[in-house]
Short mmCIF file of C-alpha atoms in Angstrom, two decimals:
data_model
loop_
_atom_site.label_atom_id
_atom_site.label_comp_id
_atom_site.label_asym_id
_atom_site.label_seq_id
_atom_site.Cartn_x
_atom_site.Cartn_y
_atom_site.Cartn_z
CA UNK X 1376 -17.18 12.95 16.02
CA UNK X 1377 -19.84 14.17 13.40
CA UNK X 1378 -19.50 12.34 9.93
CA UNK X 1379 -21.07 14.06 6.98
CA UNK X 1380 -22.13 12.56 3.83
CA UNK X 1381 -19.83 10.95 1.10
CA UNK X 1382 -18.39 14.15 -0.01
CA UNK X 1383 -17.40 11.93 -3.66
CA UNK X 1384 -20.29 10.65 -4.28
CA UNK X 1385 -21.36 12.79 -7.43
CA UNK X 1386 -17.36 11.80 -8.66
CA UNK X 1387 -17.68 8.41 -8.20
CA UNK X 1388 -18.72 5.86 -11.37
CA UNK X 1389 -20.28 3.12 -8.84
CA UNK X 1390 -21.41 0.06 -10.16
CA UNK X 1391 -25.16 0.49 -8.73
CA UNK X 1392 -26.75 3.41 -8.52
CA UNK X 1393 -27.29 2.16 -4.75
CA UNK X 1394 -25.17 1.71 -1.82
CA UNK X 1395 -22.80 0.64 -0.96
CA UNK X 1396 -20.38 3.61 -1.83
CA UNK X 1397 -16.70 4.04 -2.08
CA UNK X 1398 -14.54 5.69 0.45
CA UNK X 1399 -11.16 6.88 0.16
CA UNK X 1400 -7.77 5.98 1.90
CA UNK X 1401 -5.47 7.99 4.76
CA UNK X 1402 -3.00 7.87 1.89
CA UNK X 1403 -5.51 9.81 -0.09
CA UNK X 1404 -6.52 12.33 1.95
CA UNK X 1405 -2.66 13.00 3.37
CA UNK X 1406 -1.94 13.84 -0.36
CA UNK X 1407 -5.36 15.70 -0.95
CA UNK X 1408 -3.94 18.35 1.72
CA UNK X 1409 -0.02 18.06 0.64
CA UNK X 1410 -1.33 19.23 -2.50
CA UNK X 1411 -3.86 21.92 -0.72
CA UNK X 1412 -1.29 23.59 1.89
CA UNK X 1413 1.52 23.86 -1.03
CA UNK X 1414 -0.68 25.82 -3.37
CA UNK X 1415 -1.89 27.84 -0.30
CA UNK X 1416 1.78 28.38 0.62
CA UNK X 1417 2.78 29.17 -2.97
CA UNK X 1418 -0.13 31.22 -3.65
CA UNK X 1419 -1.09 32.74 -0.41
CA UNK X 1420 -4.62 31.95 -1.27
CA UNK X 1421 -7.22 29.75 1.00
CA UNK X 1422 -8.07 26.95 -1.22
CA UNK X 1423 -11.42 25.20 -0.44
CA UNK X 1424 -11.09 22.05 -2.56
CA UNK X 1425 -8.90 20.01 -4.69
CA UNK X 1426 -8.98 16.97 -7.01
CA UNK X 1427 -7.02 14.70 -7.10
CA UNK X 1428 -6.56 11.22 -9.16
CA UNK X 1429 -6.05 7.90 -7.10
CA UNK X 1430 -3.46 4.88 -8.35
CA UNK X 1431 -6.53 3.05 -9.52
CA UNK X 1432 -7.21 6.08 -11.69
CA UNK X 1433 -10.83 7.38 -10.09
CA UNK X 1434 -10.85 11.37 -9.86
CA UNK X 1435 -11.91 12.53 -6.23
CA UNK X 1436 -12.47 15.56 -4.94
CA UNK X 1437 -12.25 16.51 -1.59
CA UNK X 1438 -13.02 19.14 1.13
CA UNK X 1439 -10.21 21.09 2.41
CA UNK X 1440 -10.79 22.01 5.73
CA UNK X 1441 -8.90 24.00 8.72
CA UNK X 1442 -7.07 26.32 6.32
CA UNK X 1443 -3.93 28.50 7.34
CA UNK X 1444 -1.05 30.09 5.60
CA UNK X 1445 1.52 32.51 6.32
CA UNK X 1446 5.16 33.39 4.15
CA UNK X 1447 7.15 30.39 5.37
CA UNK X 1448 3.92 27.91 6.45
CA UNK X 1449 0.65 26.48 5.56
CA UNK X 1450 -1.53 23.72 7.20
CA UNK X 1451 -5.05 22.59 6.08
CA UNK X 1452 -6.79 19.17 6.92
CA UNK X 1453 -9.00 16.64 4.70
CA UNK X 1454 -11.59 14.46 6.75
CA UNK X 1455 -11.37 10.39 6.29
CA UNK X 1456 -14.03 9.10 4.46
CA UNK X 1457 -14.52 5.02 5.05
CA UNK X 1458 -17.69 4.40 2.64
CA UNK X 1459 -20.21 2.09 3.29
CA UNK X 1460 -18.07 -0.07 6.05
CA UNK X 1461 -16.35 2.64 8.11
CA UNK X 1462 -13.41 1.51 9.74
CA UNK X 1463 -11.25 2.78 13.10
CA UNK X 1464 -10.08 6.53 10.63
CA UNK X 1465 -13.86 6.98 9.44
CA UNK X 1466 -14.26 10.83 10.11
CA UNK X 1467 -10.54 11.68 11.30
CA UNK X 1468 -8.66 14.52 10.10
CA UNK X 1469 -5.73 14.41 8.72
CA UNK X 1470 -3.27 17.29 8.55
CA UNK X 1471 -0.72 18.82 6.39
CA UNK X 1472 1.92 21.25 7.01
CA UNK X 1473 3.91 22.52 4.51
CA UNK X 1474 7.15 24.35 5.47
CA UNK X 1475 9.62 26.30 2.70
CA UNK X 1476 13.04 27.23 2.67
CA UNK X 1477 14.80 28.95 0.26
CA UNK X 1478 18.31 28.05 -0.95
CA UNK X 1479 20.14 25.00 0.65
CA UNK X 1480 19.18 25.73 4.55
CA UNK X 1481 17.91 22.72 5.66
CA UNK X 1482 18.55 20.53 2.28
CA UNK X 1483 21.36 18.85 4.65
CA UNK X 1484 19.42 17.93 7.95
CA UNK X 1485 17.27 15.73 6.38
CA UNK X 1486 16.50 12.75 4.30
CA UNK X 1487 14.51 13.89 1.28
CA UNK X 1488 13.27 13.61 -2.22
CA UNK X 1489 14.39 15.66 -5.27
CA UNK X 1490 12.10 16.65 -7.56
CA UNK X 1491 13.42 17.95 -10.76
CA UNK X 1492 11.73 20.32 -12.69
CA UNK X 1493 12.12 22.66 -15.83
CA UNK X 1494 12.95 25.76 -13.12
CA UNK X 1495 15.26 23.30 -11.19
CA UNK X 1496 15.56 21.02 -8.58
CA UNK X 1497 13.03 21.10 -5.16
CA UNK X 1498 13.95 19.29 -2.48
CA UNK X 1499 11.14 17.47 -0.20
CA UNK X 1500 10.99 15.94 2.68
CA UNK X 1501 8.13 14.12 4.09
CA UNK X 1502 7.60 13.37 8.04
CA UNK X 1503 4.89 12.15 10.00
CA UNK X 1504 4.13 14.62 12.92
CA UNK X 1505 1.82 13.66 16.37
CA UNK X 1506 -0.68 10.72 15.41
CA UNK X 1507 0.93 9.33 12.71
CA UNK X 1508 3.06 6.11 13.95
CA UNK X 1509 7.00 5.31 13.61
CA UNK X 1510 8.05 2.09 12.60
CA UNK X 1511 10.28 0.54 14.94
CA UNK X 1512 10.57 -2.94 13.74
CA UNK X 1513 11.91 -4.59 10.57
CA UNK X 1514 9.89 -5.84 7.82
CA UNK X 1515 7.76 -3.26 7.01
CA UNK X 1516 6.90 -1.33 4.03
CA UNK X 1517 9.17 1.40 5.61
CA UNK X 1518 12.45 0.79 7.19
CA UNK X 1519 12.81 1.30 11.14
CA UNK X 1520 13.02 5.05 12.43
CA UNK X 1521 10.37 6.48 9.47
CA UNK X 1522 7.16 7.75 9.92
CA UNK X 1523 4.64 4.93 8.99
CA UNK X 1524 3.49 6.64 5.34
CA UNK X 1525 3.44 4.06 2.87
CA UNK X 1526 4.92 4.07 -0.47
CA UNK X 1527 2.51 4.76 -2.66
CA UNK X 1528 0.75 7.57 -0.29
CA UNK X 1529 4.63 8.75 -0.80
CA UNK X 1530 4.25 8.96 -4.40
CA UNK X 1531 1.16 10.32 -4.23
CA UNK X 1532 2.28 13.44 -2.11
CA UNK X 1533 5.27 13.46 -4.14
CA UNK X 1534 3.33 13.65 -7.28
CA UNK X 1535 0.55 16.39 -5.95
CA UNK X 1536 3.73 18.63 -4.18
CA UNK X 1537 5.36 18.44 -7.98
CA UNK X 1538 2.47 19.65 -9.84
CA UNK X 1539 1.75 22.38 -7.64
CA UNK X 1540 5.67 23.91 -7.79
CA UNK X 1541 5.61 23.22 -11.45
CA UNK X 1542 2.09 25.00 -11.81
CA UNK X 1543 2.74 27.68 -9.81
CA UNK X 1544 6.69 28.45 -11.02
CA UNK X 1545 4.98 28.41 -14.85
CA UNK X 1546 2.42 31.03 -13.77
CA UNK X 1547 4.95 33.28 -12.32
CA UNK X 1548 7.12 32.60 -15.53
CA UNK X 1549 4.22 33.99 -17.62
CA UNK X 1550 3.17 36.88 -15.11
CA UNK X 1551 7.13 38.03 -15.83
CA UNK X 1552 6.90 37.65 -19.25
CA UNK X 1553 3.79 39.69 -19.59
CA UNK X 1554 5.04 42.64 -17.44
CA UNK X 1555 8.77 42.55 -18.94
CA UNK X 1556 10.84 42.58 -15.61
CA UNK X 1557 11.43 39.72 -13.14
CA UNK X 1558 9.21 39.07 -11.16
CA UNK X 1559 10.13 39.04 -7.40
CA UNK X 1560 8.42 35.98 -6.43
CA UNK X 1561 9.59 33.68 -9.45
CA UNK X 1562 13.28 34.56 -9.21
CA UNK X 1563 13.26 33.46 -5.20
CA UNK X 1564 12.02 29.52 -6.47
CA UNK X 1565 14.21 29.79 -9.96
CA UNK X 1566 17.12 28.86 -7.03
CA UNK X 1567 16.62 25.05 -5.91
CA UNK X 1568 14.42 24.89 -2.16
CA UNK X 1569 13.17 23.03 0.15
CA UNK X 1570 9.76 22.26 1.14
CA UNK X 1571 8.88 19.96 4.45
CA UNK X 1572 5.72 17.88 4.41
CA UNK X 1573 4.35 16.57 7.81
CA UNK X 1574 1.10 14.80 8.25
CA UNK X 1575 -0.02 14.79 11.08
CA UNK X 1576 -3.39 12.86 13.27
CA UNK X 1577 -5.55 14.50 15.86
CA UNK X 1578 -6.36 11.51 18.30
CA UNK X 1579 -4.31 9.29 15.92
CA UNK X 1580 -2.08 7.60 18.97
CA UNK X 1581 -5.22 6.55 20.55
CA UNK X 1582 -6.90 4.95 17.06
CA UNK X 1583 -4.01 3.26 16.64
CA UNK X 1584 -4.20 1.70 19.91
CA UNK X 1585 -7.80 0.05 17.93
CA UNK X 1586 -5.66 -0.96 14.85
CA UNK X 1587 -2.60 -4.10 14.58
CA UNK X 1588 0.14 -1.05 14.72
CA UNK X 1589 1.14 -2.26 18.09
CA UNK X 1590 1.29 -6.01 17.12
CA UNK X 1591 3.24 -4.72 14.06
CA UNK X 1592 5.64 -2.40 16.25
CA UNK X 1593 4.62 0.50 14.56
CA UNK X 1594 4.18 3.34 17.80
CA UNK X 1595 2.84 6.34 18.22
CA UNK X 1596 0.05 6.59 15.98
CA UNK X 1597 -1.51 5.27 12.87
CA UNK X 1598 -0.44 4.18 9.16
CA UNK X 1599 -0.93 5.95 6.22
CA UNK X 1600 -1.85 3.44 3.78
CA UNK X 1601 -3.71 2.78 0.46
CA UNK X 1602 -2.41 1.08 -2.44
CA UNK X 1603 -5.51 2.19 -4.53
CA UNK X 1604 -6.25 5.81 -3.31
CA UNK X 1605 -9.80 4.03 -2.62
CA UNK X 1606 -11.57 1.94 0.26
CA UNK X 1607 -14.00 -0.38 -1.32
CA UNK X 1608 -16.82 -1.95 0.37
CA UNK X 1609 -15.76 -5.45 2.19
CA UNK X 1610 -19.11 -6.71 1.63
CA UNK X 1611 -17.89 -10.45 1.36
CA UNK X 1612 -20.51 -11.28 -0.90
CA UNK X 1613 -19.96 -8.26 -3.33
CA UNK X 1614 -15.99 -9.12 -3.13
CA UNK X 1615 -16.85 -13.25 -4.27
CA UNK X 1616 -19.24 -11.72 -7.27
CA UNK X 1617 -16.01 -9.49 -7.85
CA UNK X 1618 -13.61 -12.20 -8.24
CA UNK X 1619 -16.41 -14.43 -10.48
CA UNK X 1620 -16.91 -11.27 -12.80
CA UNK X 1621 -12.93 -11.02 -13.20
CA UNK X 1622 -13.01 -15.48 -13.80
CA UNK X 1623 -15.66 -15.28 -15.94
CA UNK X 1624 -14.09 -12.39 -18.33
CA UNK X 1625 -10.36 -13.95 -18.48
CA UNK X 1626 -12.47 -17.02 -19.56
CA UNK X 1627 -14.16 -15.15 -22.18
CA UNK X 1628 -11.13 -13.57 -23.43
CA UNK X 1629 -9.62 -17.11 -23.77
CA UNK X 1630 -6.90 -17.49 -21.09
CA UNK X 1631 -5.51 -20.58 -21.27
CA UNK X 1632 -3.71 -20.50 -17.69
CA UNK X 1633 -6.16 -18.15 -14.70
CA UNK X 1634 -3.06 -16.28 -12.57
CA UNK X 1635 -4.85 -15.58 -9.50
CA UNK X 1636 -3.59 -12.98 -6.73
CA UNK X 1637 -4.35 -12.20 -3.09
CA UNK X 1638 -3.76 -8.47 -4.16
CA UNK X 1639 -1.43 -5.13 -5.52
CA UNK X 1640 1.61 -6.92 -4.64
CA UNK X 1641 1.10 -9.97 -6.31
CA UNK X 1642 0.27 -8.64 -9.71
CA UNK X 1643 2.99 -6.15 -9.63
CA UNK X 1644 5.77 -9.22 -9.23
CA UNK X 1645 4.18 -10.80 -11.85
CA UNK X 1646 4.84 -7.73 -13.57
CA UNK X 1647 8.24 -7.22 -12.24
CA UNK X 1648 9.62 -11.03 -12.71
CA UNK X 1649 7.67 -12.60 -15.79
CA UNK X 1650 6.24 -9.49 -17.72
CA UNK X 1651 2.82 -10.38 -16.65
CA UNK X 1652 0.80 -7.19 -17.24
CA UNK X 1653 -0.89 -6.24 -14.32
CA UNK X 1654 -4.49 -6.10 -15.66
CA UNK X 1655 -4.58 -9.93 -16.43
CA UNK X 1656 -4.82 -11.43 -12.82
CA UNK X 1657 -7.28 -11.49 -11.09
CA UNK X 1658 -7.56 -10.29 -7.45
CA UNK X 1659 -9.02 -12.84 -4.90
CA UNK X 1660 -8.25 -10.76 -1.89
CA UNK X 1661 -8.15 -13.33 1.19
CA UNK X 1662 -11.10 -15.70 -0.45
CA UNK X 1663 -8.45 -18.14 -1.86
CA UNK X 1664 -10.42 -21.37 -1.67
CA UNK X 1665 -13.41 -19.49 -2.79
CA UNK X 1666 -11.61 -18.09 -5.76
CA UNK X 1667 -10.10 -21.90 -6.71
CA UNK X 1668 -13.54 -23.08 -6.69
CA UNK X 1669 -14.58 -20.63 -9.03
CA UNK X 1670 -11.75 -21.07 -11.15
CA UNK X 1671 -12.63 -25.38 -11.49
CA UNK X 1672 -16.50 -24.50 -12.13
CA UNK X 1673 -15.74 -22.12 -14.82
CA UNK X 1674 -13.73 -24.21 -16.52
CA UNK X 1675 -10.06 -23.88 -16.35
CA UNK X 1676 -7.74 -26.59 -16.23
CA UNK X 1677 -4.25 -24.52 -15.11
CA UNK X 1678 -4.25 -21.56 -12.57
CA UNK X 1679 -0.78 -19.91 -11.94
CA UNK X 1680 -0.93 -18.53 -7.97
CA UNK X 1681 1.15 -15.98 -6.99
CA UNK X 1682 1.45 -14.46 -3.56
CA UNK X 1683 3.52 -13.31 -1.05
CA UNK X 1684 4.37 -15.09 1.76
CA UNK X 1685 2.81 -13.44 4.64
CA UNK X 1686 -0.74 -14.19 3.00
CA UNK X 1687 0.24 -17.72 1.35
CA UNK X 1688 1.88 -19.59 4.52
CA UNK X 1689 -1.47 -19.39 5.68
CA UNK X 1690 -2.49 -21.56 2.91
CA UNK X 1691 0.32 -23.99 3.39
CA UNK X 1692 -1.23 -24.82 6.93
CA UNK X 1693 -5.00 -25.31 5.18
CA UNK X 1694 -6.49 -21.82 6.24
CA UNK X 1695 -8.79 -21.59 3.24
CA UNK X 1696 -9.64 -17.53 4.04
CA UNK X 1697 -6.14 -15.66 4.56
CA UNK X 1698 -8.31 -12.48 6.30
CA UNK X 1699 -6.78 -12.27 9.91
CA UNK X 1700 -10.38 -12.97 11.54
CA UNK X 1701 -9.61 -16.50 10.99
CA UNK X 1702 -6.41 -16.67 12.94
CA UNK X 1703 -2.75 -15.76 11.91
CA UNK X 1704 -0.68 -18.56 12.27
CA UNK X 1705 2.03 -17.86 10.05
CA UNK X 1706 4.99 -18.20 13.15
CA UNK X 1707 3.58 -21.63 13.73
CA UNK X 1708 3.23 -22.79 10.18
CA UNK X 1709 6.99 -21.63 9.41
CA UNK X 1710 8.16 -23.16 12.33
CA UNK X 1711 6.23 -26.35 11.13
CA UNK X 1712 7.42 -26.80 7.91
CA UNK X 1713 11.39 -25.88 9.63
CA UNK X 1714 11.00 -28.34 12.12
CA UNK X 1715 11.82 -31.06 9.44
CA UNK X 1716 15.14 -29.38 8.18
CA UNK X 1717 16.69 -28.02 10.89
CA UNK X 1718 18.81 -30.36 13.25
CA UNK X 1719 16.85 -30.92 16.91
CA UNK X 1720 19.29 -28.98 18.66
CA UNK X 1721 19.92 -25.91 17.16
CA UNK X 1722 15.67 -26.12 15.88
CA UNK X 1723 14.80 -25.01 19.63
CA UNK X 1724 16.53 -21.86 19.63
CA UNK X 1725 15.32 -21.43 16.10
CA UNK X 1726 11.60 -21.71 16.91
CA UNK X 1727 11.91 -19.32 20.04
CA UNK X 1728 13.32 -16.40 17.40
CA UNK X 1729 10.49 -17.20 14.82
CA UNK X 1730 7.89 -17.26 17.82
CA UNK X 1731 8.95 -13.54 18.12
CA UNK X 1732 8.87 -12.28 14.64
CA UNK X 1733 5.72 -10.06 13.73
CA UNK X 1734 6.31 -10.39 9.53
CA UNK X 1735 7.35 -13.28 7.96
CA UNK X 1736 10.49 -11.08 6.03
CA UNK X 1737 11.89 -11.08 9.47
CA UNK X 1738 11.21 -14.76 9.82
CA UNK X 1739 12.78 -15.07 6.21
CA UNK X 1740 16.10 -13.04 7.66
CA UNK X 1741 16.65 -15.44 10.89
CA UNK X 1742 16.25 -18.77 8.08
CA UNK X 1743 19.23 -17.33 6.09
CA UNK X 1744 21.36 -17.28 8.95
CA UNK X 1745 21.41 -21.01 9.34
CA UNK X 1746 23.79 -21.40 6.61
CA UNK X 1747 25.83 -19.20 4.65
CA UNK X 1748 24.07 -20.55 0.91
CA UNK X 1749 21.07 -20.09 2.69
CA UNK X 1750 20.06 -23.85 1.23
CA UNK X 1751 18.01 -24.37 4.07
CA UNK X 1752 15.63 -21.24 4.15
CA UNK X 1753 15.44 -22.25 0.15
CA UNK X 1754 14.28 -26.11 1.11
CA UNK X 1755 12.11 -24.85 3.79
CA UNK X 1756 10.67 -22.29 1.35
CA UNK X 1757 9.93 -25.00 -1.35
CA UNK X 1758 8.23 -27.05 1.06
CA UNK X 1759 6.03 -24.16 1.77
CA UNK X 1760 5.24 -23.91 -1.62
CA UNK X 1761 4.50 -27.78 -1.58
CA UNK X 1762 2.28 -27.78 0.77
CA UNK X 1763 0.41 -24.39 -0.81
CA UNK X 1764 0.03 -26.35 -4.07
CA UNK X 1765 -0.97 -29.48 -2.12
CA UNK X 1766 -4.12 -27.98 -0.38
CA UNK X 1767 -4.83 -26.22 -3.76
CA UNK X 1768 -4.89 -29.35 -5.27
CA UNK X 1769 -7.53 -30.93 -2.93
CA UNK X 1770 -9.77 -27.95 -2.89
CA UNK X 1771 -10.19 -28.01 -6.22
CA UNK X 1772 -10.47 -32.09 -6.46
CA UNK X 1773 -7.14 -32.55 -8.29
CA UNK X 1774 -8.97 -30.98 -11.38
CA UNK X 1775 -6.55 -28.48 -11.98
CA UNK X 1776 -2.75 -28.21 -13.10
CA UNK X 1777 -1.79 -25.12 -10.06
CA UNK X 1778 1.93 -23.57 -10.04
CA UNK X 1779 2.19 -21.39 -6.77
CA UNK X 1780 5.09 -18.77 -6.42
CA UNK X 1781 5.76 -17.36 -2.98
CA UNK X 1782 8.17 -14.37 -2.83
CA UNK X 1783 8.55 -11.19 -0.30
CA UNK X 1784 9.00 -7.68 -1.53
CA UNK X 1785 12.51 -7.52 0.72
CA UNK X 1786 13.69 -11.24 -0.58
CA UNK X 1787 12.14 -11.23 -3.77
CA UNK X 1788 11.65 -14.79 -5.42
CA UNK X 1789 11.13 -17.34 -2.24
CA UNK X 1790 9.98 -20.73 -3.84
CA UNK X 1791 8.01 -22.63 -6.79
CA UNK X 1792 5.88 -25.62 -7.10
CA UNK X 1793 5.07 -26.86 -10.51
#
């Protein structure tokens, strides 16, 4: 499949003037054409273009491609964009089909979102059509039975669907205004409606097959992800000067205590639990003994670590990179650590159903079924945390004070070492 040129380029502020160069997420380019087959739909107009603003607040603007729109339908595409390390999705399309109804017709067969406006309420529903995979196990970051689009590429679509109804009722608001009569189009959408979203893959079953959706019991297709809107380069040694730039500033700005996270989760339960804003830690992706280091040479003396589970179990068995490359583990290291708090007899049948987990919030859910208090999933979780701090402390020579927090985004709070 042809691939041309970084179609962002010229809207990208890169840090060099060189490569490498920023690509952009499925979750990005699903909303991209959301946004570009509503307006066609609304409008009945081809549009050849849109911008659109990521979560991590850099302005792209993309290529809308495969444009068609009738009364009731419109479809476009927007082609994947990897950046300087292209992954499995570099150069796919990805598809969006935008269906309307007027009224309340199909409000009732589906699940959906409603989006309030000044005109009134629109009702959308998004679905993943051929490509895009269905989740069919627990523990996910969408429950069992839903297409596999992540939250945030939710949001995003969401977001982009909203400004396009609200745009578009507002122009036909004024257009009324100016001629002094209703105007035909504007009265149909002043009643609430419903528009369907479906992205949809070409080829996106067979990617997949390339991908961990089949390990993760997601079928049929692939994921569409991003929790930035952006794919940066995984150049490992750009990432470490990353994380040093980030150590070096929170130094400079006189942090007393360095919280460190693997990534977008972890900040945002900082955020969530202990008002932590979301700027302040840094991100060491899955370099987490490279990041301690860092931390001890530049100086500090206290580092608060906060991850979740699946990344930090890892940890607790002495994996000093979390990236999957170096082995997963995390069944094994439960199992482990539950080995010494669960009575011989009942720990065989336990290991066999953590064996077959493929996230550790499933693991989580078979450890509070061994008692009703769930005491034991909470000792078993605090010796996780233990033995995260206790490798911490080694890496780092025992130079450091290091509290570790270990949650899930299901369970919430998991355990603490201080």
């Amino acid at each position: 499949m042809p691939v041309r040129e970084n179609p962002t380029k010229s809207f990208f502020l890169l840090k060099k003037n060189t490569e490498p160069e920023i690509g952009f997420t499925t979750g990005t380019c699903a909303a991209a054409a959301s946004v570009a087959a509503t307006r066609m739909l609304l409008t009945q107009k081809i549009v050849p273009y849109v911008t659109l603003t990521t979560p991590k607040g850099i302005k792209v603007f993309l290529e809308i491609e495969n444009q068609s729109f009738s009364e009731e339908c419109a479809a476009c595409s927007v082609q994947k964009y990897s950046g300087t390390d292209p992954d499995v999705t570099n150069g796919i399309k990805i598809f969006a089909t935008v269906r309307k109804s007027a009224g309340n017709q199909i409000v009732t067969k589906f699940q959906r979102d409603c989006l309030s406006t000044e005109f009134g309420d629109a009702f959308v529903k998004i679905t993943g059509g051929n490509g895009v995979g269905r989740v069919t196990l627990p523990g996910l970051d969408q429950k069992v039975g839903e297409a596999a689009i992540n939250s945030v590429p939710r949001k995003m679509i969401l977001a982009g669907v909203k400004r396009e109804i609200e745009n578009f009722l507002l122009s036909q608001k004024r257009s009324a205004a100016e001629n002094g009569k209703n105007n035909e189009k504007y009265s149909l959408f002043k009643k609430s409606f419903t528009l369907e979203v479906e992205i949809s893959v070409p080829g996106g079953e067979e990617i997949a097959k390339q991908t961990f959706n089949p390990k993760l019991g997601i079928v049929g297709g692939i994921s569409i992800l991003g929790t930035s809107g952006i794919v940066e380069p995984m150049s490992e040694q750009a990432l470490l000067d990353t994380i040093q730039v980030e150590i070096n500033v929170r130094k400079a700005q006189g942090f007393e205590v360095l919280p460190i996270v693997p990534g977008n989760y972890g900040a945002d339960f900082l955020q969530s639990e202990f008002g932590f804003e979301v700027e302040t830690a840094v991100h060491c992706s899955n370099f987490v003994y490279d990041s301690l280091v860092m931390a001890k040479n530049s100086g500090f003396k206290k580092i608060l670590f906060c991850g979740h589970l699946g990344k930090l179990v890892k940890v607790a068995g002495g994996i000093k990179n979390t990236h999957s490359k170096y082995g997963d583990h995390r069944m094994e290291i439960i199992s482990e650590v539950a080995r010494d708090f669960i009575p011989n007899e009942q720990f065989s049948v336990v290991f066999r159903e953590l064996s077959a987990c493929i996230s550790t919030e499933q693991a989580v859910k078979i450890l509070d079924t061994l008692d009703e208090k769930h005491q034991l999933r909470d000792k078993i979780m605090t010796e996780i945390a233990r033995r995260i701090q206790k490798n911490m402390l080694e890496w780092t020579e025992k130079c450091i004070e290091i509290e570790v927090i270990v949650f899930t985004k299901e369970q919430g709070l998991l355990g603490v070492a201080r």
